[in-house]
Short mmCIF file of C-alpha atoms and ligand atoms in Angstrom, two decimals:
data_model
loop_
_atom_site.label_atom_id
_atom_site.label_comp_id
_atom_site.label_asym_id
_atom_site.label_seq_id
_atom_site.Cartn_x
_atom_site.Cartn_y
_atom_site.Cartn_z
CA UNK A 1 -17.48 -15.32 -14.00
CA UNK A 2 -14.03 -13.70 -13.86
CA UNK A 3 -13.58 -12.83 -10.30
CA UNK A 4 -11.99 -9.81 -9.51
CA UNK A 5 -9.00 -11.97 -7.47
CA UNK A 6 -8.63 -15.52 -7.49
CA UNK A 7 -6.22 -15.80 -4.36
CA UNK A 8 -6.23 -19.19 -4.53
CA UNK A 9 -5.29 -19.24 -8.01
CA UNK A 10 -2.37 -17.08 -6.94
CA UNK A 11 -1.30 -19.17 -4.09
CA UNK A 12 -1.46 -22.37 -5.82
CA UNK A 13 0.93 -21.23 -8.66
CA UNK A 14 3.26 -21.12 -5.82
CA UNK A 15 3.15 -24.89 -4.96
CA UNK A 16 4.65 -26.81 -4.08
CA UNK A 17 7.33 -24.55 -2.48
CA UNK A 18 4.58 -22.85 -0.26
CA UNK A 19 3.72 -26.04 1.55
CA UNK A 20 7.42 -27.43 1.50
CA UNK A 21 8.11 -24.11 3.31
CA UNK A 22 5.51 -24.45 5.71
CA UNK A 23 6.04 -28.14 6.59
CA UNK A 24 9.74 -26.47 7.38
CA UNK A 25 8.55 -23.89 9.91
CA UNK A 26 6.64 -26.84 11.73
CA UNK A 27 9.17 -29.37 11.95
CA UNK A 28 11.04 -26.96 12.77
CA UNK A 29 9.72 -25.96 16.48
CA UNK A 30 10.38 -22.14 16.13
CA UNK A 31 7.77 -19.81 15.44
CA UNK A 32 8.74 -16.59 16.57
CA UNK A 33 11.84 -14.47 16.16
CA UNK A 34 13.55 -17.50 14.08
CA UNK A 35 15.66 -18.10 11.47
CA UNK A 36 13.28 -17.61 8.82
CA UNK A 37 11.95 -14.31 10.20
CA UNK A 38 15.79 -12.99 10.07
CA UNK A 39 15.80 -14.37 6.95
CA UNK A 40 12.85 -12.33 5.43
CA UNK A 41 13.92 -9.08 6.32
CA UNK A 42 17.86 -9.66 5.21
CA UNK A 43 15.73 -10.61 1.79
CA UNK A 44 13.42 -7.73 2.34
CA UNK A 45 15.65 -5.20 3.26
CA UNK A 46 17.93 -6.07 0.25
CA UNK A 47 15.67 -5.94 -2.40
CA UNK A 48 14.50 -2.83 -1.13
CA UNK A 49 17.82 -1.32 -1.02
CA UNK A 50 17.80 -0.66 2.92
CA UNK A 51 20.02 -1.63 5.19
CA UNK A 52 17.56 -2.29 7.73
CA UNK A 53 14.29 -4.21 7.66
CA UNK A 54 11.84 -5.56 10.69
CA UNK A 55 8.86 -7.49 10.60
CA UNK A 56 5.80 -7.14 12.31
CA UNK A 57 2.49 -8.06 12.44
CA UNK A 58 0.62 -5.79 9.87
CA UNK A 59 0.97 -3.02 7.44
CA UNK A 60 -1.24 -0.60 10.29
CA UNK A 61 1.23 -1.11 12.74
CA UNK A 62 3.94 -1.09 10.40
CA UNK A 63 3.19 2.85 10.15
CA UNK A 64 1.96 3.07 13.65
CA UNK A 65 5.50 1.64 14.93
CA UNK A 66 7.56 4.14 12.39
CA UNK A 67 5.67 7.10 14.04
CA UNK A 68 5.67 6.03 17.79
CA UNK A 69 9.30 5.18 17.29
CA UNK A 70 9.68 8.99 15.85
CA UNK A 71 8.18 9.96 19.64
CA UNK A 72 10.22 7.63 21.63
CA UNK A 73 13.11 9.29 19.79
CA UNK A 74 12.08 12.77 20.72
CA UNK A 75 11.35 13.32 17.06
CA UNK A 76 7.76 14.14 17.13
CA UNK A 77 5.83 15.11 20.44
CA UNK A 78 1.86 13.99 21.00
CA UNK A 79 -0.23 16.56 18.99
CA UNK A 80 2.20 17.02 16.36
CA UNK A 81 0.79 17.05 12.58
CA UNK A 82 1.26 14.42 9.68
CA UNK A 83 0.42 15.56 6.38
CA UNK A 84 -1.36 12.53 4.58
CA UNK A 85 -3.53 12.17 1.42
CA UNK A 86 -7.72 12.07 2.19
CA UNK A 87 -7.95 9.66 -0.24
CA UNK A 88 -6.20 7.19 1.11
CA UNK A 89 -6.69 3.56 2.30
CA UNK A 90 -7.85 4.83 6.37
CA UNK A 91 -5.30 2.54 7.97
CA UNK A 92 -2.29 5.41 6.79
CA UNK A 93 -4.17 7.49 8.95
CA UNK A 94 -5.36 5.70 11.86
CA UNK A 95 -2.37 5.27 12.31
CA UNK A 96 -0.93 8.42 13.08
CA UNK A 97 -4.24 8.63 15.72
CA UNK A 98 -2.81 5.55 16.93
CA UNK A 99 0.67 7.46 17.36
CA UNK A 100 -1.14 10.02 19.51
CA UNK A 101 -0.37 12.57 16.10
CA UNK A 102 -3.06 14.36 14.20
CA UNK A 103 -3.65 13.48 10.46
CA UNK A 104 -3.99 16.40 8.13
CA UNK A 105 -5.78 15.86 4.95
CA UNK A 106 -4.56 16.56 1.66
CA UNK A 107 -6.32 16.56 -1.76
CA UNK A 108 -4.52 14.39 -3.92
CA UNK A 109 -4.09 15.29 -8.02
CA UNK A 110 -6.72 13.79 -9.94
CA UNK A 111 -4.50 12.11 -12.43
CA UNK A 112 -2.36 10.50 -10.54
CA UNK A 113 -4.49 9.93 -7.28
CA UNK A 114 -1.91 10.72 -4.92
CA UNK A 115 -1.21 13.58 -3.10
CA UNK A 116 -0.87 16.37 -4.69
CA UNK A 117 3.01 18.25 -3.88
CA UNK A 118 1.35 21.42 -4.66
CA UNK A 119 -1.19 21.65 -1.99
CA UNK A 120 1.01 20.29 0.77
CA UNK A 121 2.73 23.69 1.66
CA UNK A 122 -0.20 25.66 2.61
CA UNK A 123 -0.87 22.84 4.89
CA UNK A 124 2.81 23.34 6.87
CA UNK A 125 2.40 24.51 10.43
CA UNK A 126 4.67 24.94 12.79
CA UNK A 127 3.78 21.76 14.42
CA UNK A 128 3.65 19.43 10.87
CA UNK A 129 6.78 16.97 11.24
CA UNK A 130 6.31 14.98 8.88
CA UNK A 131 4.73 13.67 5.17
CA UNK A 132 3.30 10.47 4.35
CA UNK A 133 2.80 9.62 0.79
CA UNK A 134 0.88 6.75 -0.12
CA UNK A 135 1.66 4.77 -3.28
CA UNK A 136 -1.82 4.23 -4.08
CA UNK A 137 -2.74 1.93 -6.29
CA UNK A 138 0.66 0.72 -6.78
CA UNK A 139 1.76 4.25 -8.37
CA UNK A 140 4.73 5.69 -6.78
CA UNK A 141 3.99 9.63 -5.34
CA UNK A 142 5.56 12.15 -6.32
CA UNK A 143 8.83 12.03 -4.26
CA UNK A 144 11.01 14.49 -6.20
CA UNK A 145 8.75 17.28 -5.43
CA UNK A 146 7.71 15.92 -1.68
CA UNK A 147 11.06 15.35 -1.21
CA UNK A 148 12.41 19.08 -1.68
CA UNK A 149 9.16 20.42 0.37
CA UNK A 150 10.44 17.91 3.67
CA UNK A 151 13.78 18.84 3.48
CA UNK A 152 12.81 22.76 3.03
CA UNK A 153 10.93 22.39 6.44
CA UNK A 154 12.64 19.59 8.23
CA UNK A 155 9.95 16.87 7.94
CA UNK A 156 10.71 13.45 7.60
CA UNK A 157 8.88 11.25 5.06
CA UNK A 158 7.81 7.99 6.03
CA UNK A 159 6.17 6.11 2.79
CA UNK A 160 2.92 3.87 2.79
CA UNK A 161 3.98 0.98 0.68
CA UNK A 162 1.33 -1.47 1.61
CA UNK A 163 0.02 -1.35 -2.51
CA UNK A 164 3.86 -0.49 -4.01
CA UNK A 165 5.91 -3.49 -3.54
CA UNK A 166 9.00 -3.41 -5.40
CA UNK A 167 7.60 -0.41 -7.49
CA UNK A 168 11.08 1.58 -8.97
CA UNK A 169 11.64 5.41 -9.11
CA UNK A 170 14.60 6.96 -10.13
CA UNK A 171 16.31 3.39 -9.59
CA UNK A 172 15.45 3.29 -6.12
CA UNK A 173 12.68 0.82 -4.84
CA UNK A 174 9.70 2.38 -2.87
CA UNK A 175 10.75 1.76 0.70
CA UNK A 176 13.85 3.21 0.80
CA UNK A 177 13.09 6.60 -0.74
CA UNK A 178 11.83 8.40 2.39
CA UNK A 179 13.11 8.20 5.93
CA UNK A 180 10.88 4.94 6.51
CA UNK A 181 8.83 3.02 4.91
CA UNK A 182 5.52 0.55 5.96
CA UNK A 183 5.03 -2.57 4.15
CA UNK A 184 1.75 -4.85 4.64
CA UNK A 185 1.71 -8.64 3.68
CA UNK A 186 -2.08 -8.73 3.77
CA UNK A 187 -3.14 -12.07 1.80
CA UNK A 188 -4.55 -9.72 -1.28
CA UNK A 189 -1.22 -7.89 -1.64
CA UNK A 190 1.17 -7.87 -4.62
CA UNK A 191 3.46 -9.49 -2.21
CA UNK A 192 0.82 -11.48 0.51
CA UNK A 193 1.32 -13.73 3.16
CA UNK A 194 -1.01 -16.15 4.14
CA UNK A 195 -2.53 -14.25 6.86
CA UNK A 196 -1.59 -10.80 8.54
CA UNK A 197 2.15 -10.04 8.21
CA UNK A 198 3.60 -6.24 7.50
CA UNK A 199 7.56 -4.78 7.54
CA UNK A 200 9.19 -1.62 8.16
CA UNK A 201 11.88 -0.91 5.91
CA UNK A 202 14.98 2.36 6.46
CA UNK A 203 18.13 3.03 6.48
CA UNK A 204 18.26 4.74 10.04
CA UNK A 205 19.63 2.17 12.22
CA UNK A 206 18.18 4.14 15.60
CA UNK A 207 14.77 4.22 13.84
CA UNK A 208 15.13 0.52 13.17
CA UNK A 209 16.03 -0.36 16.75
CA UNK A 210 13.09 1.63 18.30
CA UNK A 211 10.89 0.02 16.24
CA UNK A 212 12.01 -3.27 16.79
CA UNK A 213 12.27 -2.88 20.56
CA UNK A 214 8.89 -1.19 20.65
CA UNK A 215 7.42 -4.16 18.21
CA UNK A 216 8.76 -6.51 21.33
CA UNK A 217 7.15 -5.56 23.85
CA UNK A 218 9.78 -2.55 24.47
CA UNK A 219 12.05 -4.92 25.01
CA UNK A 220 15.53 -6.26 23.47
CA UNK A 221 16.93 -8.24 26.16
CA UNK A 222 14.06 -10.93 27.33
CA UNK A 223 12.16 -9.56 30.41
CA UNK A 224 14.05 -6.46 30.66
CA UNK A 225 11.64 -3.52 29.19
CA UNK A 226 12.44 -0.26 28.04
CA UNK A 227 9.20 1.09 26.84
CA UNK A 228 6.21 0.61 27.44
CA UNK A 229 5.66 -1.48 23.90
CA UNK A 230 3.53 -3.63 22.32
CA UNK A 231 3.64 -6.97 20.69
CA UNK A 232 3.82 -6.85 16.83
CA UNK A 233 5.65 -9.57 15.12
CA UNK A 234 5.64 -10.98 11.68
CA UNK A 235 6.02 -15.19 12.50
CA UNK A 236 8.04 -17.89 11.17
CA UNK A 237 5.34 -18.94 8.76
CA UNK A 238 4.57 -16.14 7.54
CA UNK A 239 8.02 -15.07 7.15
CA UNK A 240 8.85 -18.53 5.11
CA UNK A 241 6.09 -18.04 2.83
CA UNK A 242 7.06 -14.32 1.77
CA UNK A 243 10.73 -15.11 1.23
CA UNK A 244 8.95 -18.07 -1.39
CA UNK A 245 6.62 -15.98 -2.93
CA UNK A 246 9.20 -12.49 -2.97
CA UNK A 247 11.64 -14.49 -4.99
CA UNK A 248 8.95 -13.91 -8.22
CA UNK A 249 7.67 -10.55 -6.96
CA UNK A 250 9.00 -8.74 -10.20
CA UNK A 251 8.25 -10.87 -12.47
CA UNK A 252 4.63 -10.93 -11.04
CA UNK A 253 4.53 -7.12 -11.25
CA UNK A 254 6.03 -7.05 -15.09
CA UNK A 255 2.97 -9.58 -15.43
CA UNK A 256 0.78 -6.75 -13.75
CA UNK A 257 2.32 -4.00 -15.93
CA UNK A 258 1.36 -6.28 -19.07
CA UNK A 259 -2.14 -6.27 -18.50
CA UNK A 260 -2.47 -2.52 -17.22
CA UNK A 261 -1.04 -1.49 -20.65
CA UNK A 262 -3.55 -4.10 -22.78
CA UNK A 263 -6.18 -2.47 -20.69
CA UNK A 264 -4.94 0.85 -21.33
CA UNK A 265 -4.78 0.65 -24.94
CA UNK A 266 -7.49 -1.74 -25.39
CA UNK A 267 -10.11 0.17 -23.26
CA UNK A 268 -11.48 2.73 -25.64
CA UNK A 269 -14.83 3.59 -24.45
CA UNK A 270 -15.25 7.25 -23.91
CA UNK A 271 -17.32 6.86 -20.96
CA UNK A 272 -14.21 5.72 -18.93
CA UNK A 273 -11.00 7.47 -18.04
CA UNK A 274 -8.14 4.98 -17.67
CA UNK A 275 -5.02 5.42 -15.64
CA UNK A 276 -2.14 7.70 -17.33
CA UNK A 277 1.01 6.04 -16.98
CA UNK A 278 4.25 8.42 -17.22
CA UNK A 279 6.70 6.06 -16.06
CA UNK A 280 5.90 2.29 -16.26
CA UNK A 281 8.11 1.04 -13.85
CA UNK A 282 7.24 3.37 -10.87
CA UNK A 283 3.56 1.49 -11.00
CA UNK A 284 2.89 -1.94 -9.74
CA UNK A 285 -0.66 -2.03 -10.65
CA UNK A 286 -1.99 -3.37 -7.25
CA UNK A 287 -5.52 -1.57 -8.47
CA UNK A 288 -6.11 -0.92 -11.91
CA UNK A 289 -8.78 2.03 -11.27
CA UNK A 290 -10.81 3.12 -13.64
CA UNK A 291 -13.22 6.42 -13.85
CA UNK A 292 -17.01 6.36 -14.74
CA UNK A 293 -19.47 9.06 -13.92
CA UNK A 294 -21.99 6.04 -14.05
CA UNK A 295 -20.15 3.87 -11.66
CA UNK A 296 -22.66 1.42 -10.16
CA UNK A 297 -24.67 1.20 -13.73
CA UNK A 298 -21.70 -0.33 -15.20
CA UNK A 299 -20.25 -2.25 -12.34
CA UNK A 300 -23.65 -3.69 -12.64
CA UNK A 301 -23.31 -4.27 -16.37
CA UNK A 302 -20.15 -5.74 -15.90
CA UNK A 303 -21.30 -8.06 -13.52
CA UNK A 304 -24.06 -9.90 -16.64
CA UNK A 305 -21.45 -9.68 -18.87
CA UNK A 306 -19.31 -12.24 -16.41
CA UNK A 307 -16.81 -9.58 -14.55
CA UNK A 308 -16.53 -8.89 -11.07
CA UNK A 309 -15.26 -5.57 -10.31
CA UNK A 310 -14.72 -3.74 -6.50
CA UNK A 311 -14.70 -0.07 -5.97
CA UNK A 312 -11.61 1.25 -3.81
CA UNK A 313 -12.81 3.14 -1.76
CA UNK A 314 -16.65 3.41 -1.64
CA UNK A 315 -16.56 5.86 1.41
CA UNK A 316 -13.93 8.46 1.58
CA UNK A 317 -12.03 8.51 5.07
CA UNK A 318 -13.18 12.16 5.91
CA UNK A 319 -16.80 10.96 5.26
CA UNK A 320 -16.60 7.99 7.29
CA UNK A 321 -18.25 7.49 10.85
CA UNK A 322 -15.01 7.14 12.05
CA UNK A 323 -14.10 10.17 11.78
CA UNK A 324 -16.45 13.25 13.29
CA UNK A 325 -14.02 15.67 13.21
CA UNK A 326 -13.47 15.92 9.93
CA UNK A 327 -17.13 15.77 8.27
CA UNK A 328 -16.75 19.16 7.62
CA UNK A 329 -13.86 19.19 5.51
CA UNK A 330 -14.85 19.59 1.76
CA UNK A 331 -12.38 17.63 -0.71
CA UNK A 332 -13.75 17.67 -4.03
CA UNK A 333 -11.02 15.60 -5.74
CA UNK A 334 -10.95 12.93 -3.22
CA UNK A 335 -14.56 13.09 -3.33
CA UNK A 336 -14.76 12.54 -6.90
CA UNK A 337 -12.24 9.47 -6.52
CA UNK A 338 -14.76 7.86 -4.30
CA UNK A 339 -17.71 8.21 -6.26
CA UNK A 340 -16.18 7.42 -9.90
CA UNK A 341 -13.66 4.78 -9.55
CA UNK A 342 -13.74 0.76 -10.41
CA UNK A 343 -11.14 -1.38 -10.08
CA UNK A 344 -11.26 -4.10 -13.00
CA UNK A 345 -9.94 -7.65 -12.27
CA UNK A 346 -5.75 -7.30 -12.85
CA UNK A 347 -4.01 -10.41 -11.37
CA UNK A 348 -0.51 -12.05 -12.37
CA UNK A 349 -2.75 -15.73 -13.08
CA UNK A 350 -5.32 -14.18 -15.47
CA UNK A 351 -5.56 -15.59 -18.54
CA UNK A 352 -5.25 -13.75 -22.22
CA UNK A 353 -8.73 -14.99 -23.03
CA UNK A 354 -9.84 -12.94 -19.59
CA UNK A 355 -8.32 -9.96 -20.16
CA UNK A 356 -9.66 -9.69 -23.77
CA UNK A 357 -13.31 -10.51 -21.86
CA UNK A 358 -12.84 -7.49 -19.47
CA UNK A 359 -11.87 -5.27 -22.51
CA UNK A 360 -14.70 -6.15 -24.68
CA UNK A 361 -17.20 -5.82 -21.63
CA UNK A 362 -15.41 -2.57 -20.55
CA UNK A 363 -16.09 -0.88 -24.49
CA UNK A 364 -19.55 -2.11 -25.11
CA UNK A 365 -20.85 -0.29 -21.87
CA UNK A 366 -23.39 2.16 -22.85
CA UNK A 367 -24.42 4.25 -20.53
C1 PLP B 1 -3.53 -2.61 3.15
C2 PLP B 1 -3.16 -1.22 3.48
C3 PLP B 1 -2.72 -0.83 4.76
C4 PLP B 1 -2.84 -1.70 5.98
O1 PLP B 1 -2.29 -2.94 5.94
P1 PLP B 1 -2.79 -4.09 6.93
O2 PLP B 1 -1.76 -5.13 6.81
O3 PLP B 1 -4.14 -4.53 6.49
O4 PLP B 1 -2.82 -3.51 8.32
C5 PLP B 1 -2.24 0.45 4.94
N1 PLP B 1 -2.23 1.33 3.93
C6 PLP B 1 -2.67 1.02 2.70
C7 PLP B 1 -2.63 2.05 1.62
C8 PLP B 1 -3.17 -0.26 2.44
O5 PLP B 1 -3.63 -0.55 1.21
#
């Protein structure tokens, strides 16, 4: 069976700097706010092209941080709006709940799954104060065209990331191409840790010292607080194993790119859309989505002819539990997302032999 991520595949290929680096972090006796956590984010922040990058302890509070920073700094005021895609992962908009904000759902465009520049204006009120584009997928959004609408009303943008790492546009690397951006380091990740880890990257130094002082318990001199904050921290070993596994981060994603455009051209079966790629190196191909009308018929095809697939997401946020007060929305595009997309197996370790397999499976589907 080729499984649809072989972590421990992944991991391994790292060895045996991984467990040199954390037999470091123990010997060493620090474990929090070290040397390898300033490290990181001098690494991080770099290769983004930022000048300022914090750690912390997830991608969710990553974005939750940027936004309650944006309050502490008289930015944004409780109730304001954030203008977010509906068919995102739900953690971009929990947390602007979290941030005491309210999330307003936008469709995204069909081909590109992310949201759509057109609809967003219709969507400004006079309490919206900021954007949040999610690279979904690993596809960088549209951030010409969102760009021109924030700075047309004043709204900041403040970039989901957590499936984008290192994706390029225009030259620039997602992170630094909005006012903020929100990393996560979750395990599956095209940059993981090995556990919960998440950054925020910018280039607005006051922005970067709310959030870290928030992240610390609102604090930046021990036991003296200035807000009331909360404790969010990316840790030494966590911190030691990114800066290990970022030093191959592009040549992993080149890897992914590779196998997105076999599957692209190899994937002829007219029963499946395939993602359109404009620009090659503003994707990072965390997902490779594909489109079926008969979605579970062929993940369940795939599965007896040896491929495990996942379907991201099966439940679209606005239809979830979770969220009451927007059942009534209809979004038929997101909608459509939910109920037609597979994500095939796309990992920097898989083999030529496996990708050929997932073709071949892929084209003799039937219906
Ligand atoms: C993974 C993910 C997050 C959340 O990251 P965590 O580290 O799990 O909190 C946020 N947004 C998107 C789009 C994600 O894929």
């Amino acid at each position: 069976m080729i499984k649809y991520f072989n972590l421990k595949g992944i991991n391994d290929s790292f060895e045996p700097q991984l467990s040199e680096a954390v037999q470091r972090v123990i010997a060493s006796g620090i474990y929090i706010l070290g040397p390898e956590v300033e490290k990181f984010e001098k690494e991080f922040a770099h290769y983004c092209g930022c000048s300022n990058c914090i750690g912390v302890g997830n991608g969710l509070d990553a974005l939750t941080l940027i936004l309650r920073a944006y309050r502490k700094m008289g930015i944004m005021q409780k109730g304001d709006e954030v203008i977010v895609p509906a068919n995102t992962y739900i953690a971009s908009i929990l947390s602007i709940v979290a941030a005491g904000l309210k999330p307003v759902l936008c469709e995204p465009q069909w081909e590109s799954c992310n949201i759509d520049p057109d609809r967003i204006e219709s969507l400004i009120t006079d309490r919206t104060k900021a954007i949040m584009p999610v690279h979904l997928y690993g596809r960088v959004a549209d951030i010409t065209e969102i760009g021109s609408i924030a700075k047309r009303y004043g709204l900041k943008i403040i970039e989901d990331c957590a499936q984008a790492h290192g994706a390029i546009y225009n030259g620039k690397r997602v992170g630094s191409l909005g006012d903020a951006g929100a990393f996560s380091f979750y395990p599956a990740k095209n940059l993981g840790a090995l556990g919960d880890g998440g950054a925020v990257t910018t280039n607005d130094d006051t922005l970067a010292d709310t959030v870290r002082t928030l992240a610390n318990y609102g604090s930046k001199k021990k036991y003296e607080n200035l807000f009331k904050g909360v404790n969010s921290r990316l840790d030494e070993l966590q911190a030691a194993v990114l800066s290990v596994k970022l030093a191959r981060l592009d040549k992993d994603n080149e890897r992914r790119r590779e196998i997105a455009m076999r599957y692209i051209s190899g994937i002829s079966n007219k029963l499946v859309v395939t993602p359109r790629v404009d620009n090659i190196k503003q994707h990072v191909f965390h997902i490779f989505p594909i489109f079926v009308q008969e979605r579970e018929k062929l993940q369940q095809y795939l599965i007896e002819q040896g491929v495990e697939t996942l379907i991201h997401y099966p439940i679209a946020p606005h239809k979830q539990q979770a969220m009451p007060e927007y059942a009534h929305l209809s979004l038929p595009i997101t909608e459509r997302i939910h109920r037609e997309e597979l994500s095939l197996p796309l990992a920097p370790n898989m083999s030529e032999k496996e990708i050929t397999t997932v073709i071949e499976a892929v084209n003799s589907f039937k219906g």
